[in-house]
Amino acid sequence: MDYLAGLNPSQRGAVEQTKGPVMIVAGAGSGKTRVITYRVAHLVNQGVDPFNILVLTFTNKAAKEMRERIKSVVGAEAKNIWMGTFHSVFARILRVEAELLGYPKNFTIYDTDDSKSLLRAIIKEMNLNDKLYNVNHVYGRISSAKNNLISPQEYNKNEAILAEDHSNGRGQLGQLYMTYAQRCYRAGAMDFDDLLFKTNVLLNKYPEVLHKYQHQFRYLMVDEYQDTNFSQYLIVKRLAAVNENICVVGDDAQSIYAFRGANIQNILNFQKDYPDVKVFKLEQNYRSTKMIVDAANSIIANNKNQLEKNVFSDNEEGEKIKVSRAFSDNEEGKIIAEAIAQEKSLKGLYFKDFAILYRTNAQSRSMEEALRKIGIPYKIYGGTSFYQRKEIKDLIAYFRLTFNPNDEEALKRVINYPRRGIGDTTVERIIVAADQHQTRLWNIVENAGMYLDGRSSSSVGNFGLMIQSFQAIAKTNTAFDTAMHIAQHTGILKDLYEDKSVEGLSRYENIQELLNGIKEFSEREDIEEKGLDVFMQDIALLTNDDNDKNPNADTVSLMTIHSSKGLEFPVVFVVGLEENLFPSQLSLNSRTELEEERRLFYVAVTRAEKKLYLSYATSRYRFGSLNNCEPSRFLDELNPACLELDFRPKEMKSENNSAFNSERVAWQQADTFTKPKPKVVKTTSILPKAHVPSEGFKPSDTSVLEVGMEVEHERFGFGKVINLEGNKPDIKATIFFKELGQKQLLLKFAKLRVV
């Protein structure tokens, strides 16, 4: 029983309550995993057969970690516990029972690529427009139907669903779903969603099978219950119906996967499903400082649809949360990169102690470029470096081909993307012809009529003419105008815009962000040549990213907030806190969706252990146009006592009017936004004027700096050195700036000009 000694009263109560329905409401950083594992170990120590225990998780990593912890308490018996993800556990059951459903015991499990490949073939066989019946959209639609337990037959009888499909011009979706299901069955295959769908069919259609597993799994535990969808909810409810020894663990405040079908009502209504439930609240946060916990509580308090709890921390008070305002997303990246460098040097941290969290993948571009510029190593967690993403590489391949038509890898990559009737057979003919005539692929493309025949000759010839037209455009236009022309006339923009899936929207945003970066490059005043070829030279080194080769490398982690769930870091930066970005524009018309965005912000804040930075930009490029940005409403909801502003707003007329409210008022009252010159942003009288660096600003040699000297900082303006401390190369200067007050800077990063 030694394992019980280290638990607080709430944790211990949850572990020892083994009979009947139990709900454990686990606040962020409250030791949830410890409670689950010790509760399972306690069941085994109380004489429960491990074969009678079912533990369901959402990730293999969580299941593996729990099993190892349980093993350390109960020994080898841990291997007999039924523990794993929903999909892995029910795939195991289906292997045993598959023949009842007409499947072989060794049925194939299709992954996402397999499913999409089959769907593409069916779309082609049905002579459907593959732009309208985009495979990602079709796959998402079928997946959603299965997760809501809608069979192909029910789908095709549901008038509301069919009417929606017809109104969207996709009246054949029902037939597509039916054909796809038939082809999977014929192949003896189930896709990922079938593992849950078919389990529900099995338990519903065969009472003897349901009875068997209800009596086998006398004790059920479900981790992250707030993330369950309807299909998962129903399986769990059926299995627990006899014994009702069901324990669910979760936090409604961290329910952030509605877009994947998760239903927060499952946890909110658990007490209605089981009136005799015992509720345990894990409210002590062991992860974060009091300052961070207080800030997180002030955020989530604004949600009406939630379980009541009072999360607290007995950790140190901690530093205030630093809020930075940048004039652009590029400057935001620069501020964060410099802050990481200073924090690391001043506090003796590692790069792996830092994480940068953003709402959308496209935001990583400005962060990556800023980190690279000052040599900070990083890796994209759970994603791909911006310039390594497929859609970015596709468009860049067109850029490469425009300036070097002999780039054969670029040519092969995009000759049939978007699709233009140049299939693999035609590409093979081009390669063979080039080999036979000892010439380059581009020469075959450029003179397709001489080397190819029929339809392929025309398609390849048109592709060559398109690339030649890009070459002509590039000679007389800026990088941005050329890039936009290529993006539009290749059909890439249209192809991605028509893909309305979550993945398609993300890819479209990434292309938009690439074009934003090119627009900023085109407007730089510090360079004379602004052609797309010069931009390509600029990013050539950025695309050769070797950071991921060593998974244990000391690197800053960059990730979306969704990817950060379950992780923690000593220092966290949450960026892009602007209306229409975070919260996202799509969430602003629904209270339910806005509350999920707020929960997402809560998750971001509670990833931080020691220090939290928040930032937003007052302007951001979108498709080549510079737009004024409104600070996120979430900044207003934070307890102001927890915040330290990295800028100085003018005196407020009301104590209830925060700095962000005032900036919002200014934003709303502005007639129009005037596009600024570099480093000059139009502001209103409510906010301090942006510092405009002196003409010819150039940082001085700071080794000669002395107390009392007047200096100029590129962003903070003019100030006076009031203290110097430390040894080279980590000398810290305390400077009093006229507009912003006192700041402490590391001289090796400060870029000061001695006045």
PDB file of N, CA and C in Angstrom, residues 21 53 70 77 89 106 204 232 270 301 337 348 388 458 477 488 500 505 523 548 658 688 704:
ATOM      1  N   PRO A  21     -20.307   3.579 -10.251  1.00  0.00           N
ATOM      2  CA  PRO A  21     -19.847   4.610 -11.188  1.00  0.00           C
ATOM      3  C   PRO A  21     -19.045   5.702 -10.477  1.00  0.00           C
ATOM      4  N   ILE A  53     -10.383  -6.338 -16.102  1.00  0.00           N
ATOM      5  CA  ILE A  53     -10.217  -4.882 -16.087  1.00  0.00           C
ATOM      6  C   ILE A  53      -9.977  -4.372 -17.514  1.00  0.00           C
ATOM      7  N   ILE A  70       1.863   0.590 -13.687  1.00  0.00           N
ATOM      8  CA  ILE A  70       1.116  -0.453 -12.976  1.00  0.00           C
ATOM      9  C   ILE A  70       2.029  -1.645 -12.685  1.00  0.00           C
ATOM     10  N   GLU A  77       1.649  -9.295 -13.477  1.00  0.00           N
ATOM     11  CA  GLU A  77       0.213  -9.402 -13.754  1.00  0.00           C
ATOM     12  C   GLU A  77      -0.308  -8.238 -14.593  1.00  0.00           C
ATOM     13  N   VAL A  89      -8.082  -1.877 -28.762  1.00  0.00           N
ATOM     14  CA  VAL A  89      -8.828  -2.844 -27.941  1.00  0.00           C
ATOM     15  C   VAL A  89      -9.960  -3.470 -28.742  1.00  0.00           C
ATOM     16  N   ASN A 106      -8.623 -12.605 -39.935  1.00  0.00           N
ATOM     17  CA  ASN A 106      -7.409 -11.851 -40.265  1.00  0.00           C
ATOM     18  C   ASN A 106      -7.719 -10.685 -41.210  1.00  0.00           C
ATOM     19  N   ASN A 204     -24.730  -4.639 -30.679  1.00  0.00           N
ATOM     20  CA  ASN A 204     -26.162  -4.380 -30.841  1.00  0.00           C
ATOM     21  C   ASN A 204     -26.885  -5.576 -31.466  1.00  0.00           C
ATOM     22  N   GLN A 232     -17.983   5.933 -29.408  1.00  0.00           N
ATOM     23  CA  GLN A 232     -17.219   5.467 -28.237  1.00  0.00           C
ATOM     24  C   GLN A 232     -18.091   5.484 -26.984  1.00  0.00           C
ATOM     25  N   PHE A 270     -22.587  12.881 -17.533  1.00  0.00           N
ATOM     26  CA  PHE A 270     -22.274  11.590 -16.909  1.00  0.00           C
ATOM     27  C   PHE A 270     -23.090  11.370 -15.641  1.00  0.00           C
ATOM     28  N   ALA A 301     -13.307  30.611 -16.393  1.00  0.00           N
ATOM     29  CA  ALA A 301     -14.489  31.068 -15.660  1.00  0.00           C
ATOM     30  C   ALA A 301     -15.520  31.700 -16.592  1.00  0.00           C
ATOM     31  N   ALA A 337      12.059  35.081 -30.418  1.00  0.00           N
ATOM     32  CA  ALA A 337      13.400  34.501 -30.560  1.00  0.00           C
ATOM     33  C   ALA A 337      14.374  35.171 -29.596  1.00  0.00           C
ATOM     34  N   GLY A 348      19.925  29.828 -17.276  1.00  0.00           N
ATOM     35  CA  GLY A 348      20.623  28.558 -17.432  1.00  0.00           C
ATOM     36  C   GLY A 348      19.739  27.430 -17.913  1.00  0.00           C
ATOM     37  N   GLN A 388       8.756  22.342 -45.478  1.00  0.00           N
ATOM     38  CA  GLN A 388       8.769  20.930 -45.855  1.00  0.00           C
ATOM     39  C   GLN A 388       7.363  20.387 -46.099  1.00  0.00           C
ATOM     40  N   SER A 458      -0.359  17.071 -76.599  1.00  0.00           N
ATOM     41  CA  SER A 458      -1.051  18.345 -76.353  1.00  0.00           C
ATOM     42  C   SER A 458      -0.952  18.755 -74.882  1.00  0.00           C
ATOM     43  N   ASN A 477       8.249  41.430 -63.154  1.00  0.00           N
ATOM     44  CA  ASN A 477       7.391  41.612 -61.985  1.00  0.00           C
ATOM     45  C   ASN A 477       8.129  41.345 -60.681  1.00  0.00           C
ATOM     46  N   GLN A 488      -2.058  31.160 -58.927  1.00  0.00           N
ATOM     47  CA  GLN A 488      -3.392  31.200 -59.531  1.00  0.00           C
ATOM     48  C   GLN A 488      -3.451  30.391 -60.819  1.00  0.00           C
ATOM     49  N   LYS A 500     -12.668  21.424 -48.779  1.00  0.00           N
ATOM     50  CA  LYS A 500     -13.249  22.032 -47.575  1.00  0.00           C
ATOM     51  C   LYS A 500     -13.000  21.210 -46.311  1.00  0.00           C
ATOM     52  N   LEU A 505      -8.272  23.046 -45.537  1.00  0.00           N
ATOM     53  CA  LEU A 505      -8.242  24.425 -45.049  1.00  0.00           C
ATOM     54  C   LEU A 505      -6.859  24.778 -44.538  1.00  0.00           C
ATOM     55  N   GLU A 523       8.368  44.123 -50.341  1.00  0.00           N
ATOM     56  CA  GLU A 523       8.239  45.502 -49.867  1.00  0.00           C
ATOM     57  C   GLU A 523       9.401  45.957 -48.995  1.00  0.00           C
ATOM     58  N   ASP A 548      15.352  17.453 -37.237  1.00  0.00           N
ATOM     59  CA  ASP A 548      14.632  16.287 -36.750  1.00  0.00           C
ATOM     60  C   ASP A 548      15.462  15.011 -36.786  1.00  0.00           C
ATOM     61  N   SER A 658      -9.307  47.566 -19.672  1.00  0.00           N
ATOM     62  CA  SER A 658      -7.952  47.036 -19.769  1.00  0.00           C
ATOM     63  C   SER A 658      -7.215  47.644 -20.944  1.00  0.00           C
ATOM     64  N   PRO A 688       0.870  54.255 -27.246  1.00  0.00           N
ATOM     65  CA  PRO A 688       2.118  54.987 -27.420  1.00  0.00           C
ATOM     66  C   PRO A 688       2.572  54.885 -28.863  1.00  0.00           C
ATOM     67  N   VAL A 704      32.010  48.800 -25.230  1.00  0.00           N
ATOM     68  CA  VAL A 704      32.457  50.080 -24.667  1.00  0.00           C
ATOM     69  C   VAL A 704      31.370  50.732 -23.808  1.00  0.00           C
TER      70      VAL A 704
END
